[in-house]
């Protein structure tokens, strides 16, 4: 469904024009802006027959509030959305090398944006989030992701535990990160169909999510008790790129 929103920042607007231009309705640019990348955005938008307006800085501030817009924002009629029914075809299309990031209840949009950025950089097949008790892709997420929200499939699902069971039937091995687990991340074979499951900022993995993982693993931290746990976006980056390393 269409949902109007504003996206802000050079990377976010550039990505929207590149990956989903049909849903960009208007681009607003700060009057007097001379950044070459903003000039490129303006040129691309006009080439795509998208309305471009030069406006005062105050007008941009009023549109996006506290977001740092870097002199450019875009009115977005709809983000590209993925339906959970498409997950099976995405896994099958990966031909035995699906790499999924499953986030169980991430609440902070900056964390979700950073996770999406890492997932896109790692070439992840999809990022799966629950529809409830989780932040959804919004303007802050898009800004933090530096455009990655438009280049990786983000799939909100109604029932995360059921989705995990469905993935297992498709041959996906699910590894949940938990600080108390015995097995270190680096002992795993992450070259096949893999789902990396991370919990939210406050409570980590929920009980049903834990129970539906094939194995719980931990990221070794030689610093010991000086650090209780890693930020979810940092942990996502570590686990994703361990999979990338193994896959060569």
Short mmCIF file of N, CA and C in Angstrom, two decimals, residues 6-137:
data_model
loop_
_atom_site.label_atom_id
_atom_site.label_comp_id
_atom_site.label_asym_id
_atom_site.label_seq_id
_atom_site.Cartn_x
_atom_site.Cartn_y
_atom_site.Cartn_z
N UNK A 6 8.61 11.41 3.90
CA UNK A 6 9.75 12.18 3.41
C UNK A 6 11.02 11.41 3.75
N UNK A 7 11.94 11.38 2.81
CA UNK A 7 13.25 10.83 3.08
C UNK A 7 14.27 11.95 2.95
N UNK A 8 15.31 11.89 3.74
CA UNK A 8 16.22 13.02 3.85
C UNK A 8 17.67 12.56 3.73
N UNK A 9 18.49 13.43 3.14
CA UNK A 9 19.91 13.15 3.07
C UNK A 9 20.34 12.72 1.67
N UNK A 10 21.59 13.00 1.36
CA UNK A 10 22.10 12.75 0.01
C UNK A 10 22.05 11.27 -0.35
N UNK A 11 22.54 10.39 0.53
CA UNK A 11 22.56 8.96 0.21
C UNK A 11 21.16 8.39 0.08
N UNK A 12 20.26 8.77 0.99
CA UNK A 12 18.91 8.23 0.97
C UNK A 12 18.15 8.65 -0.28
N UNK A 13 18.26 9.92 -0.64
CA UNK A 13 17.55 10.41 -1.83
C UNK A 13 18.17 9.82 -3.10
N UNK A 14 19.48 9.74 -3.15
CA UNK A 14 20.14 9.14 -4.32
C UNK A 14 19.70 7.69 -4.52
N UNK A 15 19.63 6.93 -3.41
CA UNK A 15 19.23 5.53 -3.50
C UNK A 15 17.78 5.41 -3.96
N UNK A 16 16.92 6.29 -3.47
CA UNK A 16 15.52 6.23 -3.88
C UNK A 16 15.38 6.49 -5.37
N UNK A 17 16.14 7.45 -5.89
CA UNK A 17 16.09 7.74 -7.33
C UNK A 17 16.64 6.58 -8.15
N UNK A 18 17.65 5.91 -7.60
CA UNK A 18 18.27 4.80 -8.35
C UNK A 18 17.43 3.53 -8.31
N UNK A 19 16.85 3.23 -7.14
CA UNK A 19 16.21 1.93 -6.97
C UNK A 19 14.69 1.95 -7.04
N UNK A 20 14.09 3.10 -6.81
CA UNK A 20 12.62 3.12 -6.73
C UNK A 20 12.08 4.48 -7.18
N UNK A 21 12.57 4.96 -8.31
CA UNK A 21 12.24 6.31 -8.77
C UNK A 21 10.75 6.50 -9.03
N UNK A 22 10.06 5.43 -9.39
CA UNK A 22 8.64 5.57 -9.72
C UNK A 22 7.81 6.03 -8.53
N UNK A 23 8.35 5.88 -7.32
CA UNK A 23 7.61 6.29 -6.14
C UNK A 23 8.08 7.63 -5.55
N UNK A 24 9.08 8.23 -6.18
CA UNK A 24 9.53 9.56 -5.74
C UNK A 24 8.67 10.60 -6.45
N UNK A 25 7.97 11.39 -5.67
CA UNK A 25 7.03 12.35 -6.24
C UNK A 25 7.62 13.74 -6.40
N UNK A 26 8.59 14.10 -5.57
CA UNK A 26 9.11 15.46 -5.59
C UNK A 26 10.44 15.49 -4.85
N UNK A 27 11.36 16.32 -5.33
CA UNK A 27 12.64 16.51 -4.65
C UNK A 27 12.76 17.99 -4.28
N UNK A 28 13.06 18.25 -3.02
CA UNK A 28 13.28 19.61 -2.55
C UNK A 28 14.76 19.80 -2.25
N UNK A 29 15.33 20.86 -2.79
CA UNK A 29 16.76 21.13 -2.65
C UNK A 29 16.95 22.51 -2.04
N UNK A 30 17.89 22.60 -1.14
CA UNK A 30 18.18 23.87 -0.48
C UNK A 30 18.64 24.91 -1.50
N UNK A 31 18.00 26.07 -1.47
CA UNK A 31 18.37 27.15 -2.39
C UNK A 31 19.84 27.51 -2.17
N UNK A 32 20.59 27.57 -3.24
CA UNK A 32 22.00 27.93 -3.14
C UNK A 32 22.94 26.76 -2.90
N UNK A 33 22.40 25.55 -2.75
CA UNK A 33 23.25 24.37 -2.53
C UNK A 33 24.15 24.13 -3.74
N UNK A 34 25.45 23.92 -3.49
CA UNK A 34 26.41 23.74 -4.59
C UNK A 34 27.17 22.42 -4.49
N UNK A 35 26.76 21.57 -3.56
CA UNK A 35 27.40 20.25 -3.44
C UNK A 35 27.24 19.49 -4.76
N UNK A 36 28.34 18.99 -5.33
CA UNK A 36 28.24 18.28 -6.61
C UNK A 36 27.27 17.10 -6.58
N UNK A 37 27.17 16.43 -5.43
CA UNK A 37 26.25 15.29 -5.35
C UNK A 37 24.80 15.75 -5.37
N UNK A 38 24.52 16.91 -4.79
CA UNK A 38 23.17 17.45 -4.86
C UNK A 38 22.85 17.87 -6.29
N UNK A 39 23.84 18.44 -6.97
CA UNK A 39 23.66 18.79 -8.39
C UNK A 39 23.34 17.54 -9.21
N UNK A 40 24.01 16.44 -8.89
CA UNK A 40 23.76 15.18 -9.58
C UNK A 40 22.35 14.67 -9.29
N UNK A 41 21.92 14.79 -8.03
CA UNK A 41 20.56 14.39 -7.67
C UNK A 41 19.55 15.19 -8.46
N UNK A 42 19.76 16.51 -8.53
CA UNK A 42 18.84 17.37 -9.27
C UNK A 42 18.78 16.97 -10.74
N UNK A 43 19.94 16.70 -11.32
CA UNK A 43 20.00 16.30 -12.73
C UNK A 43 19.27 14.98 -12.95
N UNK A 44 19.51 14.01 -12.07
CA UNK A 44 18.86 12.70 -12.22
C UNK A 44 17.35 12.81 -12.06
N UNK A 45 16.92 13.61 -11.09
CA UNK A 45 15.48 13.77 -10.87
C UNK A 45 14.81 14.39 -12.09
N UNK A 46 15.42 15.43 -12.64
CA UNK A 46 14.84 16.08 -13.82
C UNK A 46 14.82 15.13 -15.01
N UNK A 47 15.90 14.34 -15.15
CA UNK A 47 15.95 13.37 -16.25
C UNK A 47 14.83 12.34 -16.12
N UNK A 48 14.46 12.02 -14.89
CA UNK A 48 13.39 11.06 -14.63
C UNK A 48 12.01 11.72 -14.61
N UNK A 49 11.98 13.00 -14.94
CA UNK A 49 10.73 13.77 -15.00
C UNK A 49 10.06 13.87 -13.62
N UNK A 50 10.89 14.02 -12.59
CA UNK A 50 10.41 14.22 -11.22
C UNK A 50 10.51 15.71 -10.89
N UNK A 51 9.49 16.25 -10.28
CA UNK A 51 9.48 17.67 -9.92
C UNK A 51 10.62 17.98 -8.95
N UNK A 52 11.32 19.08 -9.22
CA UNK A 52 12.40 19.54 -8.35
C UNK A 52 12.13 21.00 -8.00
N UNK A 53 12.25 21.31 -6.70
CA UNK A 53 12.06 22.69 -6.26
C UNK A 53 13.22 23.12 -5.38
N UNK A 54 13.69 24.34 -5.58
CA UNK A 54 14.68 24.95 -4.70
C UNK A 54 13.92 25.72 -3.62
N UNK A 55 14.22 25.44 -2.37
CA UNK A 55 13.48 26.05 -1.26
C UNK A 55 14.45 26.53 -0.19
N UNK A 56 13.92 27.32 0.74
CA UNK A 56 14.74 27.81 1.85
C UNK A 56 15.06 26.68 2.82
N UNK A 57 16.16 26.86 3.54
CA UNK A 57 16.56 25.85 4.52
C UNK A 57 15.47 25.60 5.55
N UNK A 58 14.77 26.66 5.94
CA UNK A 58 13.71 26.52 6.92
C UNK A 58 12.60 25.59 6.43
N UNK A 59 12.35 25.61 5.13
CA UNK A 59 11.31 24.74 4.57
C UNK A 59 11.72 23.27 4.69
N UNK A 60 13.00 22.99 4.45
CA UNK A 60 13.49 21.61 4.59
C UNK A 60 13.42 21.18 6.06
N UNK A 61 13.82 22.07 6.96
CA UNK A 61 13.77 21.76 8.39
C UNK A 61 12.33 21.44 8.82
N UNK A 62 11.39 22.19 8.29
CA UNK A 62 10.00 21.98 8.66
C UNK A 62 9.44 20.67 8.18
N UNK A 63 9.97 20.19 7.05
CA UNK A 63 9.49 18.92 6.48
C UNK A 63 10.00 17.72 7.26
N UNK A 64 11.28 17.72 7.62
CA UNK A 64 11.89 16.52 8.20
C UNK A 64 12.19 16.62 9.69
N UNK A 65 11.89 17.77 10.29
CA UNK A 65 12.09 17.88 11.73
C UNK A 65 13.55 17.80 12.13
N UNK A 66 13.88 16.85 13.00
CA UNK A 66 15.23 16.76 13.56
C UNK A 66 16.23 16.02 12.67
N UNK A 67 15.77 15.45 11.58
CA UNK A 67 16.68 14.72 10.71
C UNK A 67 17.66 15.68 10.03
N UNK A 68 18.90 15.27 9.91
CA UNK A 68 19.91 16.06 9.18
C UNK A 68 19.72 15.79 7.68
N UNK A 69 19.26 16.79 6.96
CA UNK A 69 18.86 16.56 5.56
C UNK A 69 19.96 16.83 4.55
N UNK A 70 21.04 17.50 4.93
CA UNK A 70 22.18 17.78 4.05
C UNK A 70 21.78 18.59 2.81
N UNK A 71 20.64 19.26 2.89
CA UNK A 71 20.24 20.13 1.79
C UNK A 71 19.35 19.49 0.76
N UNK A 72 18.88 18.27 1.01
CA UNK A 72 18.01 17.63 0.02
C UNK A 72 17.06 16.64 0.70
N UNK A 73 15.78 16.71 0.32
CA UNK A 73 14.78 15.75 0.78
C UNK A 73 13.91 15.36 -0.40
N UNK A 74 13.21 14.25 -0.26
CA UNK A 74 12.31 13.79 -1.32
C UNK A 74 11.00 13.33 -0.72
N UNK A 75 9.92 13.63 -1.41
CA UNK A 75 8.61 13.13 -0.99
C UNK A 75 8.40 11.78 -1.67
N UNK A 76 8.15 10.80 -0.84
CA UNK A 76 8.11 9.41 -1.29
C UNK A 76 6.67 8.92 -1.17
N UNK A 77 6.10 8.49 -2.27
CA UNK A 77 4.71 8.03 -2.24
C UNK A 77 4.61 6.64 -1.64
N UNK A 78 5.61 5.84 -1.85
CA UNK A 78 5.58 4.48 -1.30
C UNK A 78 6.97 3.89 -1.32
N UNK A 79 7.31 3.22 -0.27
CA UNK A 79 8.55 2.46 -0.26
C UNK A 79 8.30 1.13 -0.96
N UNK A 80 9.34 0.58 -1.53
CA UNK A 80 9.20 -0.76 -2.10
C UNK A 80 8.96 -1.72 -0.95
N UNK A 81 7.85 -2.44 -1.03
CA UNK A 81 7.51 -3.36 0.05
C UNK A 81 7.62 -4.80 -0.41
N UNK A 82 7.97 -5.66 0.52
CA UNK A 82 8.08 -7.09 0.24
C UNK A 82 7.06 -7.82 1.11
N UNK A 83 6.39 -8.78 0.51
CA UNK A 83 5.40 -9.58 1.21
C UNK A 83 6.07 -10.84 1.74
N UNK A 84 5.65 -11.30 2.91
CA UNK A 84 6.28 -12.51 3.46
C UNK A 84 6.08 -13.73 2.56
N UNK A 85 5.07 -13.69 1.69
CA UNK A 85 4.88 -14.80 0.76
C UNK A 85 5.98 -14.88 -0.29
N UNK A 86 6.75 -13.81 -0.44
CA UNK A 86 7.85 -13.79 -1.41
C UNK A 86 9.14 -14.39 -0.85
N UNK A 87 9.14 -14.69 0.43
CA UNK A 87 10.37 -15.16 1.07
C UNK A 87 10.84 -16.49 0.48
N UNK A 88 9.91 -17.39 0.21
CA UNK A 88 10.29 -18.70 -0.34
C UNK A 88 11.02 -18.54 -1.67
N UNK A 89 10.52 -17.69 -2.54
CA UNK A 89 11.17 -17.52 -3.85
C UNK A 89 12.54 -16.86 -3.70
N UNK A 90 12.69 -15.98 -2.72
CA UNK A 90 14.00 -15.37 -2.49
C UNK A 90 15.02 -16.41 -2.03
N UNK A 91 14.60 -17.29 -1.12
CA UNK A 91 15.50 -18.34 -0.65
C UNK A 91 15.85 -19.29 -1.78
N UNK A 92 14.86 -19.73 -2.52
CA UNK A 92 15.12 -20.66 -3.63
C UNK A 92 16.00 -20.01 -4.69
N UNK A 93 15.80 -18.71 -4.92
CA UNK A 93 16.60 -18.01 -5.91
C UNK A 93 18.06 -17.87 -5.52
N UNK A 94 18.36 -18.02 -4.24
CA UNK A 94 19.75 -17.92 -3.76
C UNK A 94 20.53 -19.20 -4.03
N UNK A 95 19.84 -20.26 -4.46
CA UNK A 95 20.47 -21.51 -4.88
C UNK A 95 21.42 -22.08 -3.82
N UNK A 96 20.89 -22.21 -2.60
CA UNK A 96 21.67 -22.86 -1.55
C UNK A 96 22.63 -21.96 -0.81
N UNK A 97 22.59 -20.66 -1.11
CA UNK A 97 23.50 -19.73 -0.43
C UNK A 97 22.75 -18.52 0.12
N UNK A 98 21.51 -18.75 0.53
CA UNK A 98 20.72 -17.66 1.11
C UNK A 98 21.36 -17.19 2.41
N UNK A 99 21.42 -15.88 2.58
CA UNK A 99 21.94 -15.28 3.81
C UNK A 99 20.87 -14.33 4.33
N UNK A 100 20.24 -14.72 5.43
CA UNK A 100 19.13 -13.96 5.99
C UNK A 100 19.52 -13.37 7.34
N UNK A 101 19.10 -12.13 7.56
CA UNK A 101 19.26 -11.50 8.87
C UNK A 101 17.87 -11.38 9.48
N UNK A 102 17.68 -12.02 10.63
CA UNK A 102 16.37 -12.03 11.30
C UNK A 102 16.50 -11.23 12.59
N UNK A 103 15.72 -10.16 12.69
CA UNK A 103 15.82 -9.25 13.84
C UNK A 103 14.56 -9.36 14.67
N UNK A 104 14.72 -9.80 15.91
CA UNK A 104 13.59 -10.05 16.79
C UNK A 104 13.33 -8.86 17.70
N UNK A 105 12.59 -7.87 17.19
CA UNK A 105 12.14 -6.78 18.05
C UNK A 105 13.12 -5.66 18.25
N UNK A 106 13.83 -5.24 17.21
CA UNK A 106 14.68 -4.06 17.31
C UNK A 106 13.78 -2.82 17.37
N UNK A 107 13.98 -1.99 18.37
CA UNK A 107 13.11 -0.84 18.61
C UNK A 107 13.68 0.48 18.11
N UNK A 108 14.97 0.61 18.09
CA UNK A 108 15.61 1.88 17.75
C UNK A 108 15.78 1.99 16.23
N UNK A 109 15.20 3.01 15.60
CA UNK A 109 15.32 3.14 14.14
C UNK A 109 16.76 3.30 13.67
N UNK A 110 17.61 3.90 14.51
CA UNK A 110 19.02 4.03 14.12
C UNK A 110 19.69 2.65 14.08
N UNK A 111 19.34 1.78 15.02
CA UNK A 111 19.89 0.42 15.00
C UNK A 111 19.41 -0.35 13.79
N UNK A 112 18.11 -0.25 13.48
CA UNK A 112 17.60 -0.95 12.31
C UNK A 112 18.27 -0.43 11.05
N UNK A 113 18.41 0.88 10.94
CA UNK A 113 19.06 1.45 9.76
C UNK A 113 20.49 0.95 9.60
N UNK A 114 21.22 0.88 10.72
CA UNK A 114 22.60 0.39 10.67
C UNK A 114 22.64 -1.09 10.31
N UNK A 115 21.68 -1.88 10.81
CA UNK A 115 21.60 -3.30 10.45
C UNK A 115 21.34 -3.46 8.95
N UNK A 116 20.45 -2.65 8.41
CA UNK A 116 20.15 -2.73 6.98
C UNK A 116 21.37 -2.36 6.15
N UNK A 117 22.12 -1.39 6.62
CA UNK A 117 23.33 -0.99 5.89
C UNK A 117 24.33 -2.14 5.84
N UNK A 118 24.53 -2.82 6.98
CA UNK A 118 25.44 -3.96 7.01
C UNK A 118 24.92 -5.10 6.14
N UNK A 119 23.60 -5.34 6.20
CA UNK A 119 23.00 -6.42 5.40
C UNK A 119 23.18 -6.17 3.92
N UNK A 120 22.97 -4.92 3.49
CA UNK A 120 23.14 -4.60 2.08
C UNK A 120 24.60 -4.77 1.66
N UNK A 121 25.52 -4.30 2.51
CA UNK A 121 26.94 -4.41 2.19
C UNK A 121 27.39 -5.86 2.11
N UNK A 122 26.77 -6.71 2.93
CA UNK A 122 27.13 -8.14 2.94
C UNK A 122 26.42 -8.94 1.84
N UNK A 123 25.55 -8.28 1.09
CA UNK A 123 24.82 -8.99 0.04
C UNK A 123 23.78 -9.94 0.59
N UNK A 124 23.17 -9.58 1.72
CA UNK A 124 22.16 -10.45 2.32
C UNK A 124 20.96 -10.64 1.39
N UNK A 125 20.37 -11.81 1.45
CA UNK A 125 19.20 -12.12 0.64
C UNK A 125 17.99 -11.32 1.11
N UNK A 126 17.82 -11.19 2.42
CA UNK A 126 16.68 -10.46 2.97
C UNK A 126 16.92 -10.19 4.44
N UNK A 127 16.22 -9.18 4.95
CA UNK A 127 16.17 -8.91 6.39
C UNK A 127 14.72 -9.11 6.81
N UNK A 128 14.51 -9.90 7.84
CA UNK A 128 13.16 -10.24 8.31
C UNK A 128 12.93 -9.58 9.66
N UNK A 129 11.81 -8.87 9.78
CA UNK A 129 11.44 -8.22 11.04
C UNK A 129 9.99 -8.53 11.35
N UNK A 130 9.61 -8.61 12.62
CA UNK A 130 8.20 -8.79 12.96
C UNK A 130 7.42 -7.50 12.74
N UNK A 131 6.14 -7.65 12.40
CA UNK A 131 5.30 -6.47 12.19
C UNK A 131 4.96 -5.78 13.51
N UNK A 132 4.94 -6.55 14.59
CA UNK A 132 4.61 -6.00 15.90
C UNK A 132 5.85 -5.95 16.78
N UNK A 133 5.85 -5.00 17.70
CA UNK A 133 6.93 -4.88 18.69
C UNK A 133 8.29 -4.73 18.04
N UNK A 134 8.31 -4.01 16.93
CA UNK A 134 9.55 -3.75 16.22
C UNK A 134 9.38 -2.45 15.44
N UNK A 135 10.44 -1.66 15.35
CA UNK A 135 10.37 -0.48 14.51
C UNK A 135 10.28 -0.93 13.06
N UNK A 136 9.51 -0.21 12.26
CA UNK A 136 9.39 -0.49 10.84
C UNK A 136 10.25 0.50 10.06
N UNK A 137 10.38 0.28 8.78
CA UNK A 137 11.21 1.17 7.96
C UNK A 137 10.52 2.53 7.85
#
